[in-house]
Amino acid sequence: MARSSTRPTSRDVAQAAGVSQAAVSLVLGDKWRGRVSETTAERVREAARDLGYRPNLAARNLRLGRTRTVLLVVPALTTEFFAGVYTGAARVAAAHGFGVVLYPSPEGIGPARDPFASAQAALDGVIASSMAADALTAIRGDQLPLVMLDSDPTGSLGAATVNLDIADGVRQVTTHLLGLGHRRILHLAADVPSWTFEVRARELAAHMATTPGTEIRTARAPISIDGALTATEAALTAPGPRPTAVVCDDDKLAAGAYKALRRLGLRIPDDISVTGLDDLALATAIDPELTTVRLDAELFGEHGMHALMAVLEGREPENRDIPVELVVRGSTAPPPTPA
Amino acid sequence: MARSSTRPTSRDVAQAAGVSQAAVSLVLGDKWRGRVSETTAERVREAARDLGYRPNLAARNLRLGRTRTVLLVVPALTTEFFAGVYTGAARVAAAHGFGVVLYPSPEGIGPARDPFASAQAALDGVIASSMAADALTAIRGDQLPLVMLDSDPTGSLGAATVNLDIADGVRQVTTHLLGLGHRRILHLAADVPSWTFEVRARELAAHMATTPGTEIRTARAPISIDGALTATEAALTAPGPRPTAVVCDDDKLAAGAYKALRRLGLRIPDDISVTGLDDLALATAIDPELTTVRLDAELFGEHGMHALMAVLEGREPENRDIPVELVVRGSTAPPPTPA
DNA sequence: GAGCGGAAGTTATACGTAACACTTGGAGGC
DNA sequence: GCCTCCAAGTGTTACGTATAACTTCCGCTC
């Protein structure tokens, strides 16, 4: 009968199995072939099971100087309900000096007060998306291997980058609209300083310029339905010939644009076309369903992690852009013929 | 000039400052009042700054046997884009034997392969919501302080629970609809085995029964727009008098119901009313805006964390239900008067 | 001038693990 | 009959930190 108040250690298992702590470590670490007999190994495994042994990861991490864990940094929280749960919980936790780590069951969400303080205990590398400069400085200060998602490849950080081919997506949207006959476009731009949004504006301008007689009007809005509504309404009631299509930086903005258009009495797509970018569930929830650019988020994640693994293994990561795909639905049509 | 290849330790700082490692620990741990002179303390801080010293959290955690970090377990991933990023990244990472931790910048997302394997290194407690039984068993095996969110308070787990007053929300919805004159209701239920959904069905039935001549038809659907669409269409084309209102277990189901109703040529709310539950951004993105029950997710999170803190500090957590609020929008109206 | 107490440190140790270097007891070769 | 070699382990150490216990020096009091 061992002390049951505290968690069992490998030494407790060793004692229970009548072997040394080293043997336990070998067996449970799966490094015993030819070093420990099969019968002894089984005895150790049984003892570990009986005691409910779980290795202490803090000790293991300290010993190995390595954690087999990486940090994925995302720009902001898109989840709605559990984002709120996290925010509230994290606030109280912080007040108690605690950090919070989210776990997605079975897929996935994320962690902590100060990511680099509370995470460095368990990090071999970082994947970061569209981050603030100061956070990046903190990461670099840690000298952790870093992969950037959707960031300027010419940025001076010297980190590997993995990007969605947003530029091509914008080209596809533009080609689609130009082909339908649209010439005057309202660009509903996300009011967020991020490379990925700069690309949209730049590429839209560049590709529209290839056709003569085109015109782009720009409205900026925070990424929220209400923000998009207000900005769109203002832009469309401004003087001058009305745009015949609204190109939105993402689907959420498009949902806001829908509301503004309804309020202005404009029918989609008869009076005005709308496009999004992301292909969220929202895109098919609204009426008419949204013509948008599908981003393969999973593939994106896979490529990002592959790149990080390459860096960790000393290989050169490949900087390939991930293809995207235009999905044409009911929100785009030829512009109305002028009376 | 110290060795610069490896990360500086507190001993390196001590050497640089000409003091013992213990002194460094005291100064940086802010426990030096009356034990170290102000000038020495400043010298230590300067050395730490110069070397870019960051304490090794694995070592600290090992030493303290405590991590000031808790794990928040959520039932599934609601985020769309970054959920996919996480899934893909986690898959590749797992293939390499790595775990993944998400970090929300600046608010918040979460972590890992096997939550209890990769997290126990840094956990003092757990907040879990609607979890699978096996995962719960794993948690209990860890003997970690546990708070359950939205779970059966009479469950045999002996954990503290913090719940939203979903029952009251359902009562408010029912009262609202009965007051408008609705008697035949379609309950679009989430096909997910969870206490929180059982409550909806039970409470709806109980409260409807208080008014004579009422009738509930039930349709089950997975929580997705397409699933809800199919289930709703099937339920409303079935024989018998058509329900005049659809009560949905959450907003996403309601969005699917909208599509089904449009397809059937029914106008909302003139021909049929719809209600949701959650008050997501989606609720105001669809047309007409959805009458739903607002859940204060942040407050929920705060209460969950308060409860966990109480457990950690040996206090008795209070098991209060968190109030919810009916938000009446454009999707509900009196039932059409029969011809 | 002996003794005391506090300031300003230092020394030593333990947390739990992984792995290197060593031991021991036979079996087999010549 | 002796040497070698291998299987099957064990003893020991280090990872970096926090802290309890100890030391040393000095200024004061009586």
PDB file of N, CA, C and O in Angstrom, chain A residues 37-93:
ATOM      1  N   SER A  37      13.630  -8.042 -20.110  1.00  0.00           N
ATOM      2  CA  SER A  37      12.912  -9.232 -20.593  1.00  0.00           C
ATOM      3  C   SER A  37      11.422  -8.939 -20.763  1.00  0.00           C
ATOM      4  O   SER A  37      10.884  -8.044 -20.122  1.00  0.00           O
ATOM      5  N   GLU A  38      10.815  -9.712 -21.621  1.00  0.00           N
ATOM      6  CA  GLU A  38       9.401  -9.519 -21.915  1.00  0.00           C
ATOM      7  C   GLU A  38       8.543  -9.651 -20.655  1.00  0.00           C
ATOM      8  O   GLU A  38       7.613  -8.874 -20.437  1.00  0.00           O
ATOM      9  N   THR A  39       8.889 -10.616 -19.821  1.00  0.00           N
ATOM     10  CA  THR A  39       8.091 -10.834 -18.602  1.00  0.00           C
ATOM     11  C   THR A  39       8.203  -9.638 -17.655  1.00  0.00           C
ATOM     12  O   THR A  39       7.213  -9.167 -17.098  1.00  0.00           O
ATOM     13  N   THR A  40       9.431  -9.146 -17.491  1.00  0.00           N
ATOM     14  CA  THR A  40       9.608  -7.977 -16.616  1.00  0.00           C
ATOM     15  C   THR A  40       8.873  -6.769 -17.177  1.00  0.00           C
ATOM     16  O   THR A  40       8.208  -6.035 -16.447  1.00  0.00           O
ATOM     17  N   ALA A  41       9.001  -6.580 -18.462  1.00  0.00           N
ATOM     18  CA  ALA A  41       8.346  -5.439 -19.106  1.00  0.00           C
ATOM     19  C   ALA A  41       6.849  -5.472 -18.839  1.00  0.00           C
ATOM     20  O   ALA A  41       6.240  -4.466 -18.489  1.00  0.00           O
ATOM     21  N   GLU A  42       6.279  -6.665 -18.960  1.00  0.00           N
ATOM     22  CA  GLU A  42       4.845  -6.798 -18.752  1.00  0.00           C
ATOM     23  C   GLU A  42       4.487  -6.489 -17.301  1.00  0.00           C
ATOM     24  O   GLU A  42       3.474  -5.851 -17.019  1.00  0.00           O
ATOM     25  N   ARG A  43       5.349  -6.912 -16.398  1.00  0.00           N
ATOM     26  CA  ARG A  43       5.114  -6.652 -14.977  1.00  0.00           C
ATOM     27  C   ARG A  43       5.108  -5.134 -14.717  1.00  0.00           C
ATOM     28  O   ARG A  43       4.275  -4.613 -13.976  1.00  0.00           O
ATOM     29  N   VAL A  44       6.026  -4.456 -15.359  1.00  0.00           N
ATOM     30  CA  VAL A  44       6.106  -2.999 -15.196  1.00  0.00           C
ATOM     31  C   VAL A  44       4.850  -2.337 -15.747  1.00  0.00           C
ATOM     32  O   VAL A  44       4.246  -1.476 -15.103  1.00  0.00           O
ATOM     33  N   ARG A  45       4.446  -2.760 -16.926  1.00  0.00           N
ATOM     34  CA  ARG A  45       3.257  -2.163 -17.539  1.00  0.00           C
ATOM     35  C   ARG A  45       2.030  -2.369 -16.649  1.00  0.00           C
ATOM     36  O   ARG A  45       1.210  -1.471 -16.484  1.00  0.00           O
ATOM     37  N   GLU A  46       1.959  -3.545 -16.086  1.00  0.00           N
ATOM     38  CA  GLU A  46       0.810  -3.842 -15.229  1.00  0.00           C
ATOM     39  C   GLU A  46       0.816  -2.955 -13.981  1.00  0.00           C
ATOM     40  O   GLU A  46      -0.213  -2.404 -13.587  1.00  0.00           O
ATOM     41  N   ALA A  47       1.980  -2.819 -13.394  1.00  0.00           N
ATOM     42  CA  ALA A  47       2.090  -1.979 -12.195  1.00  0.00           C
ATOM     43  C   ALA A  47       1.695  -0.546 -12.525  1.00  0.00           C
ATOM     44  O   ALA A  47       0.976   0.113 -11.767  1.00  0.00           O
ATOM     45  N   ALA A  48       2.164  -0.075 -13.671  1.00  0.00           N
ATOM     46  CA  ALA A  48       1.844   1.299 -14.079  1.00  0.00           C
ATOM     47  C   ALA A  48       0.340   1.448 -14.238  1.00  0.00           C
ATOM     48  O   ALA A  48      -0.257   2.433 -13.810  1.00  0.00           O
ATOM     49  N   ARG A  49      -0.272   0.440 -14.841  1.00  0.00           N
ATOM     50  CA  ARG A  49      -1.708   0.484 -15.053  1.00  0.00           C
ATOM     51  C   ARG A  49      -2.447   0.467 -13.717  1.00  0.00           C
ATOM     52  O   ARG A  49      -3.352   1.259 -13.478  1.00  0.00           O
ATOM     53  N   ASP A  50      -2.025  -0.410 -12.848  1.00  0.00           N
ATOM     54  CA  ASP A  50      -2.684  -0.522 -11.541  1.00  0.00           C
ATOM     55  C   ASP A  50      -2.615   0.783 -10.759  1.00  0.00           C
ATOM     56  O   ASP A  50      -3.584   1.199 -10.130  1.00  0.00           O
ATOM     57  N   LEU A  51      -1.466   1.420 -10.808  1.00  0.00           N
ATOM     58  CA  LEU A  51      -1.300   2.637 -10.022  1.00  0.00           C
ATOM     59  C   LEU A  51      -1.887   3.855 -10.723  1.00  0.00           C
ATOM     60  O   LEU A  51      -1.971   4.931 -10.148  1.00  0.00           O
ATOM     61  N   GLY A  52      -2.277   3.664 -11.968  1.00  0.00           N
ATOM     62  CA  GLY A  52      -2.788   4.808 -12.717  1.00  0.00           C
ATOM     63  C   GLY A  52      -1.681   5.816 -12.995  1.00  0.00           C
ATOM     64  O   GLY A  52      -1.886   7.019 -12.966  1.00  0.00           O
ATOM     65  N   TYR A  53      -0.513   5.284 -13.267  1.00  0.00           N
ATOM     66  CA  TYR A  53       0.640   6.164 -13.472  1.00  0.00           C
ATOM     67  C   TYR A  53       0.533   7.001 -14.740  1.00  0.00           C
ATOM     68  O   TYR A  53       0.194   6.488 -15.799  1.00  0.00           O
ATOM     69  N   ARG A  54       0.826   8.294 -14.597  1.00  0.00           N
ATOM     70  CA  ARG A  54       0.957   9.195 -15.737  1.00  0.00           C
ATOM     71  C   ARG A  54       2.282   9.920 -15.568  1.00  0.00           C
ATOM     72  O   ARG A  54       2.508  10.536 -14.523  1.00  0.00           O
ATOM     73  N   PRO A  55       3.110   9.876 -16.588  1.00  0.00           N
ATOM     74  CA  PRO A  55       4.399  10.557 -16.428  1.00  0.00           C
ATOM     75  C   PRO A  55       4.209  12.052 -16.191  1.00  0.00           C
ATOM     76  O   PRO A  55       3.301  12.668 -16.733  1.00  0.00           O
ATOM     77  N   ASN A  56       5.033  12.627 -15.375  1.00  0.00           N
ATOM     78  CA  ASN A  56       5.009  14.064 -15.122  1.00  0.00           C
ATOM     79  C   ASN A  56       5.701  14.764 -16.282  1.00  0.00           C
ATOM     80  O   ASN A  56       6.907  14.663 -16.465  1.00  0.00           O
ATOM     81  N   LEU A  57       4.891  15.494 -17.052  1.00  0.00           N
ATOM     82  CA  LEU A  57       5.441  16.102 -18.258  1.00  0.00           C
ATOM     83  C   LEU A  57       6.393  17.246 -17.971  1.00  0.00           C
ATOM     84  O   LEU A  57       7.296  17.519 -18.752  1.00  0.00           O
ATOM     85  N   ALA A  58       6.193  17.914 -16.860  1.00  0.00           N
ATOM     86  CA  ALA A  58       7.106  19.001 -16.523  1.00  0.00           C
ATOM     87  C   ALA A  58       8.504  18.412 -16.341  1.00  0.00           C
ATOM     88  O   ALA A  58       9.494  18.953 -16.832  1.00  0.00           O
ATOM     89  N   ALA A  59       8.572  17.293 -15.663  1.00  0.00           N
ATOM     90  CA  ALA A  59       9.863  16.635 -15.441  1.00  0.00           C
ATOM     91  C   ALA A  59      10.436  16.144 -16.764  1.00  0.00           C
ATOM     92  O   ALA A  59      11.619  16.307 -17.055  1.00  0.00           O
ATOM     93  N   ARG A  60       9.585  15.539 -17.558  1.00  0.00           N
ATOM     94  CA  ARG A  60      10.060  15.041 -18.845  1.00  0.00           C
ATOM     95  C   ARG A  60      10.569  16.169 -19.727  1.00  0.00           C
ATOM     96  O   ARG A  60      11.631  16.076 -20.346  1.00  0.00           O
ATOM     97  N   ASN A  61       9.811  17.259 -19.761  1.00  0.00           N
ATOM     98  CA  ASN A  61      10.211  18.391 -20.581  1.00  0.00           C
ATOM     99  C   ASN A  61      11.545  18.953 -20.093  1.00  0.00           C
ATOM    100  O   ASN A  61      12.404  19.322 -20.891  1.00  0.00           O
ATOM    101  N   LEU A  62      11.667  19.035 -18.797  1.00  0.00           N
ATOM    102  CA  LEU A  62      12.901  19.564 -18.227  1.00  0.00           C
ATOM    103  C   LEU A  62      14.064  18.661 -18.627  1.00  0.00           C
ATOM    104  O   LEU A  62      15.111  19.120 -19.075  1.00  0.00           O
ATOM    105  N   ARG A  63      13.859  17.375 -18.473  1.00  0.00           N
ATOM    106  CA  ARG A  63      14.910  16.413 -18.794  1.00  0.00           C
ATOM    107  C   ARG A  63      15.299  16.486 -20.273  1.00  0.00           C
ATOM    108  O   ARG A  63      16.472  16.529 -20.624  1.00  0.00           O
ATOM    109  N   LEU A  64      14.293  16.497 -21.127  1.00  0.00           N
ATOM    110  CA  LEU A  64      14.558  16.428 -22.561  1.00  0.00           C
ATOM    111  C   LEU A  64      14.899  17.783 -23.170  1.00  0.00           C
ATOM    112  O   LEU A  64      15.490  17.841 -24.244  1.00  0.00           O
ATOM    113  N   GLY A  65      14.524  18.849 -22.476  1.00  0.00           N
ATOM    114  CA  GLY A  65      14.759  20.167 -23.045  1.00  0.00           C
ATOM    115  C   GLY A  65      13.987  20.362 -24.331  1.00  0.00           C
ATOM    116  O   GLY A  65      14.374  21.113 -25.214  1.00  0.00           O
ATOM    117  N   ARG A  66      12.875  19.661 -24.434  1.00  0.00           N
ATOM    118  CA  ARG A  66      12.108  19.632 -25.680  1.00  0.00           C
ATOM    119  C   ARG A  66      10.716  19.143 -25.331  1.00  0.00           C
ATOM    120  O   ARG A  66      10.557  18.357 -24.399  1.00  0.00           O
ATOM    121  N   THR A  67       9.717  19.623 -26.055  1.00  0.00           N
ATOM    122  CA  THR A  67       8.374  19.341 -25.579  1.00  0.00           C
ATOM    123  C   THR A  67       7.457  18.694 -26.596  1.00  0.00           C
ATOM    124  O   THR A  67       6.338  18.336 -26.273  1.00  0.00           O
ATOM    125  N   ARG A  68       7.890  18.622 -27.830  1.00  0.00           N
ATOM    126  CA  ARG A  68       7.027  18.041 -28.855  1.00  0.00           C
ATOM    127  C   ARG A  68       5.682  18.762 -28.894  1.00  0.00           C
ATOM    128  O   ARG A  68       4.634  18.129 -29.055  1.00  0.00           O
ATOM    129  N   THR A  69       5.717  20.011 -28.751  1.00  0.00           N
ATOM    130  CA  THR A  69       4.493  20.805 -28.817  1.00  0.00           C
ATOM    131  C   THR A  69       4.808  22.109 -29.522  1.00  0.00           C
ATOM    132  O   THR A  69       5.863  22.687 -29.312  1.00  0.00           O
ATOM    133  N   VAL A  70       3.897  22.526 -30.359  1.00  0.00           N
ATOM    134  CA  VAL A  70       4.102  23.817 -31.009  1.00  0.00           C
ATOM    135  C   VAL A  70       2.913  24.720 -30.732  1.00  0.00           C
ATOM    136  O   VAL A  70       1.843  24.251 -30.351  1.00  0.00           O
ATOM    137  N   LEU A  71       3.105  25.981 -30.924  1.00  0.00           N
ATOM    138  CA  LEU A  71       2.048  26.949 -30.680  1.00  0.00           C
ATOM    139  C   LEU A  71       1.510  27.465 -32.004  1.00  0.00           C
ATOM    140  O   LEU A  71       2.266  27.849 -32.873  1.00  0.00           O
ATOM    141  N   LEU A  72       0.213  27.460 -32.123  1.00  0.00           N
ATOM    142  CA  LEU A  72      -0.411  28.027 -33.314  1.00  0.00           C
ATOM    143  C   LEU A  72      -1.068  29.340 -32.927  1.00  0.00           C
ATOM    144  O   LEU A  72      -1.965  29.367 -32.093  1.00  0.00           O
ATOM    145  N   VAL A  73      -0.627  30.408 -33.523  1.00  0.00           N
ATOM    146  CA  VAL A  73      -1.152  31.721 -33.161  1.00  0.00           C
ATOM    147  C   VAL A  73      -2.123  32.190 -34.227  1.00  0.00           C
ATOM    148  O   VAL A  73      -1.773  32.243 -35.397  1.00  0.00           O
ATOM    149  N   VAL A  74      -3.325  32.499 -33.850  1.00  0.00           N
ATOM    150  CA  VAL A  74      -4.307  32.978 -34.810  1.00  0.00           C
ATOM    151  C   VAL A  74      -4.627  34.436 -34.515  1.00  0.00           C
ATOM    152  O   VAL A  74      -4.442  34.891 -33.394  1.00  0.00           O
ATOM    153  N   PRO A  75      -5.098  35.157 -35.506  1.00  0.00           N
ATOM    154  CA  PRO A  75      -5.207  36.608 -35.385  1.00  0.00           C
ATOM    155  C   PRO A  75      -6.293  37.056 -34.430  1.00  0.00           C
ATOM    156  O   PRO A  75      -6.163  38.049 -33.762  1.00  0.00           O
ATOM    157  N   ALA A  76      -7.376  36.355 -34.358  1.00  0.00           N
ATOM    158  CA  ALA A  76      -8.463  36.778 -33.489  1.00  0.00           C
ATOM    159  C   ALA A  76      -9.434  35.625 -33.384  1.00  0.00           C
ATOM    160  O   ALA A  76      -9.321  34.632 -34.094  1.00  0.00           O
ATOM    161  N   LEU A  77     -10.384  35.780 -32.507  1.00  0.00           N
ATOM    162  CA  LEU A  77     -11.269  34.673 -32.257  1.00  0.00           C
ATOM    163  C   LEU A  77     -12.526  34.761 -33.100  1.00  0.00           C
ATOM    164  O   LEU A  77     -13.302  35.684 -32.997  1.00  0.00           O
ATOM    165  N   THR A  78     -12.723  33.774 -33.929  1.00  0.00           N
ATOM    166  CA  THR A  78     -13.885  33.771 -34.807  1.00  0.00           C
ATOM    167  C   THR A  78     -15.061  33.061 -34.157  1.00  0.00           C
ATOM    168  O   THR A  78     -16.206  33.345 -34.444  1.00  0.00           O
ATOM    169  N   THR A  79     -14.768  32.104 -33.330  1.00  0.00           N
ATOM    170  CA  THR A  79     -15.843  31.411 -32.651  1.00  0.00           C
ATOM    171  C   THR A  79     -16.689  32.420 -31.914  1.00  0.00           C
ATOM    172  O   THR A  79     -16.179  33.416 -31.424  1.00  0.00           O
ATOM    173  N   GLU A  80     -17.955  32.152 -31.818  1.00  0.00           N
ATOM    174  CA  GLU A  80     -18.792  33.153 -31.189  1.00  0.00           C
ATOM    175  C   GLU A  80     -19.090  32.788 -29.747  1.00  0.00           C
ATOM    176  O   GLU A  80     -18.617  33.428 -28.818  1.00  0.00           O
ATOM    177  N   PHE A  81     -19.808  31.731 -29.586  1.00  0.00           N
ATOM    178  CA  PHE A  81     -20.194  31.373 -28.229  1.00  0.00           C
ATOM    179  C   PHE A  81     -18.998  31.047 -27.340  1.00  0.00           C
ATOM    180  O   PHE A  81     -18.793  31.644 -26.286  1.00  0.00           O
ATOM    181  N   PHE A  82     -18.144  30.138 -27.793  1.00  0.00           N
ATOM    182  CA  PHE A  82     -17.050  29.732 -26.930  1.00  0.00           C
ATOM    183  C   PHE A  82     -15.917  30.737 -26.892  1.00  0.00           C
ATOM    184  O   PHE A  82     -15.080  30.724 -25.997  1.00  0.00           O
ATOM    185  N   ALA A  83     -15.928  31.639 -27.844  1.00  0.00           N
ATOM    186  CA  ALA A  83     -14.992  32.751 -27.770  1.00  0.00           C
ATOM    187  C   ALA A  83     -15.340  33.583 -26.553  1.00  0.00           C
ATOM    188  O   ALA A  83     -14.478  33.980 -25.779  1.00  0.00           O
ATOM    189  N   GLY A  84     -16.626  33.812 -26.391  1.00  0.00           N
ATOM    190  CA  GLY A  84     -17.077  34.565 -25.237  1.00  0.00           C
ATOM    191  C   GLY A  84     -16.786  33.825 -23.949  1.00  0.00           C
ATOM    192  O   GLY A  84     -16.316  34.405 -22.981  1.00  0.00           O
ATOM    193  N   VAL A  85     -17.052  32.551 -23.948  1.00  0.00           N
ATOM    194  CA  VAL A  85     -16.757  31.737 -22.760  1.00  0.00           C
ATOM    195  C   VAL A  85     -15.277  31.877 -22.413  1.00  0.00           C
ATOM    196  O   VAL A  85     -14.907  32.127 -21.261  1.00  0.00           O
ATOM    197  N   TYR A  86     -14.449  31.773 -23.428  1.00  0.00           N
ATOM    198  CA  TYR A  86     -13.008  31.884 -23.182  1.00  0.00           C
ATOM    199  C   TYR A  86     -12.626  33.247 -22.627  1.00  0.00           C
ATOM    200  O   TYR A  86     -11.900  33.371 -21.656  1.00  0.00           O
ATOM    201  N   THR A  87     -13.168  34.279 -23.253  1.00  0.00           N
ATOM    202  CA  THR A  87     -12.818  35.635 -22.833  1.00  0.00           C
ATOM    203  C   THR A  87     -13.163  35.879 -21.367  1.00  0.00           C
ATOM    204  O   THR A  87     -12.337  36.365 -20.592  1.00  0.00           O
ATOM    205  N   GLY A  88     -14.374  35.495 -21.027  1.00  0.00           N
ATOM    206  CA  GLY A  88     -14.793  35.693 -19.646  1.00  0.00           C
ATOM    207  C   GLY A  88     -13.953  34.880 -18.684  1.00  0.00           C
ATOM    208  O   GLY A  88     -13.473  35.374 -17.667  1.00  0.00           O
ATOM    209  N   ALA A  89     -13.751  33.634 -19.016  1.00  0.00           N
ATOM    210  CA  ALA A  89     -12.969  32.744 -18.160  1.00  0.00           C
ATOM    211  C   ALA A  89     -11.536  33.249 -18.027  1.00  0.00           C
ATOM    212  O   ALA A  89     -10.980  33.282 -16.932  1.00  0.00           O
ATOM    213  N   ALA A  90     -10.981  33.680 -19.136  1.00  0.00           N
ATOM    214  CA  ALA A  90      -9.592  34.137 -19.115  1.00  0.00           C
ATOM    215  C   ALA A  90      -9.447  35.393 -18.261  1.00  0.00           C
ATOM    216  O   ALA A  90      -8.445  35.579 -17.584  1.00  0.00           O
ATOM    217  N   ARG A  91     -10.480  36.226 -18.300  1.00  0.00           N
ATOM    218  CA  ARG A  91     -10.420  37.460 -17.509  1.00  0.00           C
ATOM    219  C   ARG A  91     -10.343  37.140 -16.020  1.00  0.00           C
ATOM    220  O   ARG A  91      -9.487  37.631 -15.301  1.00  0.00           O
ATOM    221  N   VAL A  92     -11.239  36.280 -15.592  1.00  0.00           N
ATOM    222  CA  VAL A  92     -11.233  35.916 -14.169  1.00  0.00           C
ATOM    223  C   VAL A  92      -9.940  35.187 -13.813  1.00  0.00           C
ATOM    224  O   VAL A  92      -9.327  35.442 -12.777  1.00  0.00           O
ATOM    225  N   ALA A  93      -9.530  34.301 -14.685  1.00  0.00           N
ATOM    226  CA  ALA A  93      -8.306  33.542 -14.418  1.00  0.00           C
ATOM    227  C   ALA A  93      -7.119  34.492 -14.266  1.00  0.00           C
ATOM    228  O   ALA A  93      -6.304  34.352 -13.353  1.00  0.00           O
TER     229      ALA A  93
END
